[in-house]
Structure formats: structure tokens, C-alpha cells
Short mmCIF file of C-alpha atoms in Angstrom, two decimals:
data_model
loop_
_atom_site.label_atom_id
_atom_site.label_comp_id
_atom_site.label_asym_id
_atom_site.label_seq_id
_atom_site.Cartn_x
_atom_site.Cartn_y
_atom_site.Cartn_z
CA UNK G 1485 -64.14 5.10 97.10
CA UNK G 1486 -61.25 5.31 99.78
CA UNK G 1487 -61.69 7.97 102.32
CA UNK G 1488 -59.44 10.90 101.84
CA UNK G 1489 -58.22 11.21 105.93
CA UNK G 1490 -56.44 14.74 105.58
CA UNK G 1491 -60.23 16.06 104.55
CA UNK G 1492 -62.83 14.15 105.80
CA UNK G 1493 -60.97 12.44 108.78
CA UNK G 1494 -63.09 11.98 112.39
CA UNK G 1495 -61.36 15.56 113.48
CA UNK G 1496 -63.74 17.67 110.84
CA UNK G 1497 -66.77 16.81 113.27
CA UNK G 1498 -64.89 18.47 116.09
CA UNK G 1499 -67.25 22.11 116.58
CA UNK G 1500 -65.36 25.04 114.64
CA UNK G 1501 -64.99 27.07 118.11
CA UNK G 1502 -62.46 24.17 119.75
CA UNK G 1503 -58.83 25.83 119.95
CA UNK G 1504 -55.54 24.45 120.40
CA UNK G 1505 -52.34 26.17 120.84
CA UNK G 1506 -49.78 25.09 117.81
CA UNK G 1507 -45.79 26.41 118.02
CA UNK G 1508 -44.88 27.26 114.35
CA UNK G 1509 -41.71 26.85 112.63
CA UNK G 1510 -40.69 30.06 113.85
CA UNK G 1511 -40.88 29.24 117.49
CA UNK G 1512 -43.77 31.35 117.85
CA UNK G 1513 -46.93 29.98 119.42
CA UNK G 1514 -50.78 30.78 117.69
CA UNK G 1515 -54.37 29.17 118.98
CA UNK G 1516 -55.19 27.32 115.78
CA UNK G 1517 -59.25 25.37 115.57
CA UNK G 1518 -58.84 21.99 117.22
CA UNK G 1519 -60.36 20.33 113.83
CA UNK G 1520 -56.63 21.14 111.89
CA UNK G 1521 -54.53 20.48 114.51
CA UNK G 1522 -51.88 18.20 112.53
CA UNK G 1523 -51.12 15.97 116.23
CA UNK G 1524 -55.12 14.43 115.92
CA UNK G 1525 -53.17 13.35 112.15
CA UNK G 1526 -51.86 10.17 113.90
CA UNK G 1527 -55.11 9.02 115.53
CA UNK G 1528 -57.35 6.98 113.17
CA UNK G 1529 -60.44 7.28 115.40
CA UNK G 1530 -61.68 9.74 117.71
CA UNK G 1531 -61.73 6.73 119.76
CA UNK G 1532 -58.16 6.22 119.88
CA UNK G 1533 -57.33 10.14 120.75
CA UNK G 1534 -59.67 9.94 123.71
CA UNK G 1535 -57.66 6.70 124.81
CA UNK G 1536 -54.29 8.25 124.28
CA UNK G 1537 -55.59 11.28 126.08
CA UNK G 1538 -56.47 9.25 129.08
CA UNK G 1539 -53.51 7.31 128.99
CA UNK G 1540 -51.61 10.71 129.31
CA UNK G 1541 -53.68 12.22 132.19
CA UNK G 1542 -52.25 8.76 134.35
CA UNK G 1543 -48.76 9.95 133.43
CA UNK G 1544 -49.20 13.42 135.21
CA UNK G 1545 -47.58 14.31 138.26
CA UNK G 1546 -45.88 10.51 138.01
CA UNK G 1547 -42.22 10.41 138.52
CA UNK G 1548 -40.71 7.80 135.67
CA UNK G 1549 -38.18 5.22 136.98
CA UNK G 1550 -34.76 6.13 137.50
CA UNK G 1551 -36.10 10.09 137.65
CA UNK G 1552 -34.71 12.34 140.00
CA UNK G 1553 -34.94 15.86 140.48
CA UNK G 1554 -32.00 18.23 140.43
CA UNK G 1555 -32.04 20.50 143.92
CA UNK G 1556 -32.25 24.08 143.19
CA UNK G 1557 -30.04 27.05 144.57
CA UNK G 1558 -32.56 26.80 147.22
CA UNK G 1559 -33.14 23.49 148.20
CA UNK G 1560 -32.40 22.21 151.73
CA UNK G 1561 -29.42 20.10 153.06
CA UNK G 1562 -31.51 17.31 153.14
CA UNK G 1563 -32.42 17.62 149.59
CA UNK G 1564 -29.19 18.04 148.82
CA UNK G 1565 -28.24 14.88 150.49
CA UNK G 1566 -30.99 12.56 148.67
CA UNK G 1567 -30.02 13.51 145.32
CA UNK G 1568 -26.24 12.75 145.73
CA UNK G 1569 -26.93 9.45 147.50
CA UNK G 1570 -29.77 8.63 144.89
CA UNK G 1571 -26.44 9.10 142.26
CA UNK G 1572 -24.27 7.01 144.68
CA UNK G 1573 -22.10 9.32 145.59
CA UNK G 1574 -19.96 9.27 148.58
CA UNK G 1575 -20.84 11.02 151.94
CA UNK G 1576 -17.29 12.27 152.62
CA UNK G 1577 -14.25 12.29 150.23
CA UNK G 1578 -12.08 9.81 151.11
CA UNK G 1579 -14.60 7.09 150.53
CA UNK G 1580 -14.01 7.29 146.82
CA UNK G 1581 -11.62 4.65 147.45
CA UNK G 1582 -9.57 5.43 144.74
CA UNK G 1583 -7.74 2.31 142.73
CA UNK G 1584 -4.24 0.73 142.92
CA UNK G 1585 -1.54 2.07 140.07
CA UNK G 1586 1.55 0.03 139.65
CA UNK G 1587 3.98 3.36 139.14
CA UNK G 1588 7.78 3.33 138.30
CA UNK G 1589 10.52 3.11 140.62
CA UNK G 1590 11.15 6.40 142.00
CA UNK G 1591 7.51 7.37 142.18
CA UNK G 1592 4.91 7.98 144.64
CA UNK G 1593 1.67 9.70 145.17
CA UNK G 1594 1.68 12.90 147.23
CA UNK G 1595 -0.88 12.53 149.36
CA UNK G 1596 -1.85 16.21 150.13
CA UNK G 1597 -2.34 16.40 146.54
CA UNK G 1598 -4.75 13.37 146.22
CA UNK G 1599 -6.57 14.61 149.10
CA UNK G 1600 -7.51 17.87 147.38
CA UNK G 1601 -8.63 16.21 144.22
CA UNK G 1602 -10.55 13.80 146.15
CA UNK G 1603 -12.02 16.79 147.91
CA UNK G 1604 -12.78 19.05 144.43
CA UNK G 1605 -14.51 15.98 142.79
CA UNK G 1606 -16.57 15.37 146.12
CA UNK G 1607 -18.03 19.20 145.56
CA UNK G 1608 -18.26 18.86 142.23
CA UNK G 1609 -20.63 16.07 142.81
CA UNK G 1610 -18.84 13.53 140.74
CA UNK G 1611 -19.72 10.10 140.80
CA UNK G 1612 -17.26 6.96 141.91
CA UNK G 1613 -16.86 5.75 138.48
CA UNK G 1614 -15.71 9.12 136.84
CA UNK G 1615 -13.29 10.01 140.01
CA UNK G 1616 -11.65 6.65 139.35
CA UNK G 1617 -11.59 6.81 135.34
CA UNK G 1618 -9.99 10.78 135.89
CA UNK G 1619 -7.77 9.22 138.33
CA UNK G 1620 -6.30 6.08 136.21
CA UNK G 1621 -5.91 8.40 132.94
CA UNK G 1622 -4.47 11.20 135.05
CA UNK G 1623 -1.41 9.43 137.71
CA UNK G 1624 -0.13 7.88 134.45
CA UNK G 1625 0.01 10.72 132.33
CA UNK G 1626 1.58 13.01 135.07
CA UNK G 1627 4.45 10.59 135.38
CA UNK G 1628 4.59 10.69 131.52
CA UNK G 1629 5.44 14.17 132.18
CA UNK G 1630 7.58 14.53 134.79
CA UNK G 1631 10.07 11.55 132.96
CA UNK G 1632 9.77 13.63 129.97
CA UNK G 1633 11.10 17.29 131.73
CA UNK G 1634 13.55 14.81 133.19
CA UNK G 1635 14.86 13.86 129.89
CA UNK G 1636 14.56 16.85 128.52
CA UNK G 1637 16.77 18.58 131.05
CA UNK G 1638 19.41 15.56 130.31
CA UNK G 1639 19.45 16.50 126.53
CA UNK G 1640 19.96 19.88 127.50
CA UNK G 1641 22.59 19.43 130.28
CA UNK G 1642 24.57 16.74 127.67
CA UNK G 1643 24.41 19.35 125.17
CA UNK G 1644 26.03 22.10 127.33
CA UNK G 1645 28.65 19.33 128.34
CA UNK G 1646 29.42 18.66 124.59
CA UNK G 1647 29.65 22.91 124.12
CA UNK G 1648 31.90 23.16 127.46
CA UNK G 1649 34.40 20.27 125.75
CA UNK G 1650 34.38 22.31 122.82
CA UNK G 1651 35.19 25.09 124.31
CA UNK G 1652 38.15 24.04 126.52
CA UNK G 1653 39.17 20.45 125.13
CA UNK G 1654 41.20 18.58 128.17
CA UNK G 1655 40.54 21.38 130.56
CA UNK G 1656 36.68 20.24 130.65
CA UNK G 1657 37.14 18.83 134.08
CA UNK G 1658 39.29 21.48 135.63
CA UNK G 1659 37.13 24.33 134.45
CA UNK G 1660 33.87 22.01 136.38
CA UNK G 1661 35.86 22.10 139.31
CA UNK G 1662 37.16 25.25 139.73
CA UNK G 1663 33.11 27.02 138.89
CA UNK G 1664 32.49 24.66 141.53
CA UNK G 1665 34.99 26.20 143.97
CA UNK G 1666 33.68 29.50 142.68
CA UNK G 1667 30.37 29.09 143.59
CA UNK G 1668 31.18 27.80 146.82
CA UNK G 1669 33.17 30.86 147.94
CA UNK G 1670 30.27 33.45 146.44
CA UNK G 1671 27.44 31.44 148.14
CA UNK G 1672 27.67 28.08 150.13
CA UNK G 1673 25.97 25.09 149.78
CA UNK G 1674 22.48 27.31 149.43
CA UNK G 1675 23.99 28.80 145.71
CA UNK G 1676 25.11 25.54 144.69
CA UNK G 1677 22.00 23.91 145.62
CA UNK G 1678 20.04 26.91 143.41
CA UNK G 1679 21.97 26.56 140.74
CA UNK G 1680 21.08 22.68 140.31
CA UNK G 1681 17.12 23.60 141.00
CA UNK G 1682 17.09 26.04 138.10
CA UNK G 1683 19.27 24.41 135.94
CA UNK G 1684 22.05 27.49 135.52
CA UNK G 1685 24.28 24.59 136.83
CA UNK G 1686 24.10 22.99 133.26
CA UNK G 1687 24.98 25.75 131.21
CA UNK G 1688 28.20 26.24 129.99
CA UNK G 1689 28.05 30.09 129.96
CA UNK G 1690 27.87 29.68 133.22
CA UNK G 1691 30.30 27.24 134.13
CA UNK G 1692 33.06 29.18 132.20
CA UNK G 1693 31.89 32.64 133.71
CA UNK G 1694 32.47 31.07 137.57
CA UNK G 1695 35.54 29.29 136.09
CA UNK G 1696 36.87 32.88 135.34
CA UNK G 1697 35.92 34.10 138.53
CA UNK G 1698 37.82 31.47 140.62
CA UNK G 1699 41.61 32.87 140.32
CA UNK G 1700 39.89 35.63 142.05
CA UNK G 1701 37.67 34.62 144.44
CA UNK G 1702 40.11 31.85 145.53
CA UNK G 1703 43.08 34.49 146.55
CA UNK G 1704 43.69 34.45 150.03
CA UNK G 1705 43.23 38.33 150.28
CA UNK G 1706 39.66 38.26 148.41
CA UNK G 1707 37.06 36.16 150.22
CA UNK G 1708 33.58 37.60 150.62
CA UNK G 1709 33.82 37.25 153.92
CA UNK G 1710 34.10 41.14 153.70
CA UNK G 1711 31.21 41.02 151.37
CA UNK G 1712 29.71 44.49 153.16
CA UNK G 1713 32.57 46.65 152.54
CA UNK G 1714 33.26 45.08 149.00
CA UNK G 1715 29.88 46.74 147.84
CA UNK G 1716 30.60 50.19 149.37
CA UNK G 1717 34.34 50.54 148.51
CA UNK G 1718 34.64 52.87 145.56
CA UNK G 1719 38.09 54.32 143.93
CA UNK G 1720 36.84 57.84 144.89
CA UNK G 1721 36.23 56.58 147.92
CA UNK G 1722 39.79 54.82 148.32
CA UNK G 1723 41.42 58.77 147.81
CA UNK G 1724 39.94 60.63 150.60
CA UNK G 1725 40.84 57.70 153.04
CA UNK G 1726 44.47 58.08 151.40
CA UNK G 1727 44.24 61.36 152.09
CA UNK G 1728 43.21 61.09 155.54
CA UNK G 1729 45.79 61.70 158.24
CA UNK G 1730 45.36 58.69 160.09
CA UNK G 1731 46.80 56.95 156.99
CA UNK G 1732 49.49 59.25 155.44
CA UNK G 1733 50.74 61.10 158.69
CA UNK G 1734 53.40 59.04 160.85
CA UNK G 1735 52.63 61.22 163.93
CA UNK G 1736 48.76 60.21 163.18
CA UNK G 1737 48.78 56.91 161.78
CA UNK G 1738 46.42 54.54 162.96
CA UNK G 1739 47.20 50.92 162.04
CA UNK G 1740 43.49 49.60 162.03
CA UNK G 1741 42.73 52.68 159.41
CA UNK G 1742 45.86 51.60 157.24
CA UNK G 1743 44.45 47.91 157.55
CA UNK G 1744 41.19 49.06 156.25
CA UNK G 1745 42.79 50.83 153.31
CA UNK G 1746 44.97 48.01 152.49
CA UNK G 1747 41.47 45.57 152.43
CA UNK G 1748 39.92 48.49 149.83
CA UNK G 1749 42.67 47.53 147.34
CA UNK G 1750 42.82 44.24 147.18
CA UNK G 1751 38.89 44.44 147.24
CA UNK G 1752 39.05 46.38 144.46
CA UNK G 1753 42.31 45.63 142.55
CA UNK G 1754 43.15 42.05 143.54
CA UNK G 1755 46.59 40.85 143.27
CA UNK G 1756 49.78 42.53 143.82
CA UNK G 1757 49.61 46.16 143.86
CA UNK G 1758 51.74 49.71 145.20
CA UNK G 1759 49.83 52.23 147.11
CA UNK G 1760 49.62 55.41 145.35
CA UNK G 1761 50.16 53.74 142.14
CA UNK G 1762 46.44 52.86 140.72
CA UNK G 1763 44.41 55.61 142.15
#
């Protein structure tokens, strides 16, 4: 008859009192007798569990190949050191020795900015082969990006165009030129050159806004270059110098007062104009 193994296998001879601990199901660990132990199962002699247990004792304290521990918190530099040069990584940053990308006309790397990713993945502890792969998906995919804002903006600014031509047929160009003149007078080069950065230059609200404003601005009486008195000048303001002697009194009149007066109305009602008649 056939031994039964799960009840009269070799481990039923082991004595009663042997424990072992045995982790449950549950996580939780009990000491269970030695005898019902279900890892002696696998063993068809007691022979072949002392073997395996020998076998086991040879593998203590031995590192297996390729193993390498992972420096604590604590360790020292020199640890430190010895585990990223066991991984192959680089001693200083720029001998990543990043690859070659072919990139479109009009393109080039900024190297500050290559220098501080080479200099986060060195700290990060990333290896050769995964700053190179990052590197190849990323270049490509940023000038993906920058072509597409580019395009998008020309969409947008060919849009405005076709909503400015709309709005004032054959007087398209004229209208371009004179919120160019506009902008000019209200702010150099410098508002121009903000305009184009933020993209206000494309809209057409814009455009016919400063296109409106250019009949005025242009006037030889109305240039900003008063600009400080233009923001203090008020029509309450405009009476009392009226009223002051030095402007209505011949025997008091001071011409450099009357001067300033006459600048306060065409600052604030450009074109031809009567004293005494708008205030």
C-alpha cells in the first residue's frame, strides 16, 4: 500500500516539542510544532531537508553577484561614491556626454539650461543610459512645442487680420500704420517692442483703439512730451489758474503762466478751442 506523505511522511518522527515560527494568511506570525510545518512538505527525505538546510547556511552573509547595497541617510562619502560608480554613473555632470540631435533650422540648445538638467539628473543619481533616453525624447518634443505656440499665434494673428479687413475694408493698411504711429508717440520703440512680446500687437481691438488715438496724439500741440502735467491737469483745475491774476490781469500778466494755461487746453481739449468758452 502507497504511503500516504501528508500523514506518515519522515517529519511525524520529528519530537512533538520542536517549534517553528509560521506567518498565517493574516500576516500574523504563531510558533507552530516543527512536525506540521507545511515548508518540510517539499522534502521527500529528512535527508534532503538537512542538505537544503546546509546548502542555505553557505548562502548567509554571501553577497549574490551583481548585489549592491543601497547607502543609508548615514553612510559616508566614500560609500556614497562606491555605489554610484558600482551603477556607472558619472563623477561630475558634464561627463554624461549627452548625444547629437539633428534640430530644425532656427534651433539651438541653451546651454545654461542643459547644464542644469545635466546637474539635477547627476543628484538624482541617474544612470548614463536614462539621462540620454530623457534627453532624446525630451529636445524633440520641446521643439514640437515651441513650433506649435508659433503656429498657433499665426492662426490667431491671421484671424485678427481677417477681423481688422472686415472691419475697415481698403483702409486695412492705413489703420496698421497709423496704430503704429500711435504707439510710437505713447511709448517708443520699448511699447512697440511689448506689444509684439505679448501679442496685443495682433489684435484688432487694439489696432483700431491706437488707430483712433492717432489724430490725437499726432497733433502738433499734443505730444506726451508733457506727459507730467497731462496727468495732473484737471478742468477744475484749469478755472482757478483762469482766475489767477497773472493770467486775466494786463497789469499782472505773466506770459510763461498764460503759456502754461494755453498747454492745459489743448492737453485737455485738443484741437481748436476759445478761452473761456469750454470751462
Amino acid at each position: 500500500m502507497k504511503e500516504n506523505r501528508t500523514e506518515q511522511g519522515w517529519w511525524n518522527t520529528l519530537p512533538q516539542d520542536w517549534t517553528a515560527p509560521l506567518r498565517g494568511k493574516d500576516g500574523t506570525e504563531i510558533e507552530v510544532p516543527l512536525r506540521e510545518h507545511p515548508a518540510l512538505r517539499k522534502y521527500a527525505s529528512k535527508d534532503e531537508a538537512v542538505k537544503a538546510l546546509v546548502h542555505a547556511q553557505r548562502l548567509v552573509g554571501r553577497k549574490p553577484d551583481g548585489y549592491v547595497r543601497v547607502p543609508g541617510p548615514e553612510a559616508e562619502p566614500e560609500e556614497r561614491n562606491a555605489f554610484r560608480s558600482a551603477l556607472g554613473l558619472p563623477k561630475r555632470p558634464e561627463e554624461y556626454g549627452l548625444p547629437e540631435l539633428d534640430l530644425p533650422e532656427g534651433f539651438e540648445v541653451d546651454g545654461k539650461l542643459q547644464g542644469e538638467f545635466l546637474q539635477v539628473a547627476h543628484e538624482l543619481g541617474l544612470t548614463p543610459e536614462q539621462v540620454h533616453g530623457l534627453y532624446a525624447w525630451f529636445l524633440p518634443r520641446n521643439v514640437e512645442t515651441v513650433r506649435a505656440m508659433e503656429q498657433d499665434r499665426e492662426d490667431r494673428r491671421g484671424k485678427e487680420l481677417e477681423s481688422l479687413r472686415g472691419l475697415h475694408r481698403g483702409d486695412t493698411r492705413a489703420v496698421l500704420e497709423a496704430a503704429r504711429r500711435a504707439a510710437l508717440t505713447l511709448g517708443g520703440e520699448e511699447l512697440l517692442a511689448v506689444l509684439d512680446e505679448t501679442g496685443a500687437a495682433d489684435r484688432a481691438v487694439v489696432v483700431s483703439a491706437l488707430s483712433r488715438l492717432a489724430p490725437v496724439l499726432l497733433e502738433g500741440r499734443f505730444r506726451f512730451r508733457d506727459a507730467g502735467a497731462a496727468r495732473t491737469i484737471t478742468p477744475e483745475k484749469l478755472k482757478e489758474m483762469m482766475r489767477d491774476p497773472r493770467y486775466h490781469d494786463p497789469l499782472q500778466r505773466d506770459p510763461a503762466f498764460v503759456d502754461k494755461v494755453a498747454k492745459g487746453f489743448a492737453t485737455l481739449y485738443p484741437g481748436k478751442y476759445e478761452p473761456g468758452t469750454r470751462v
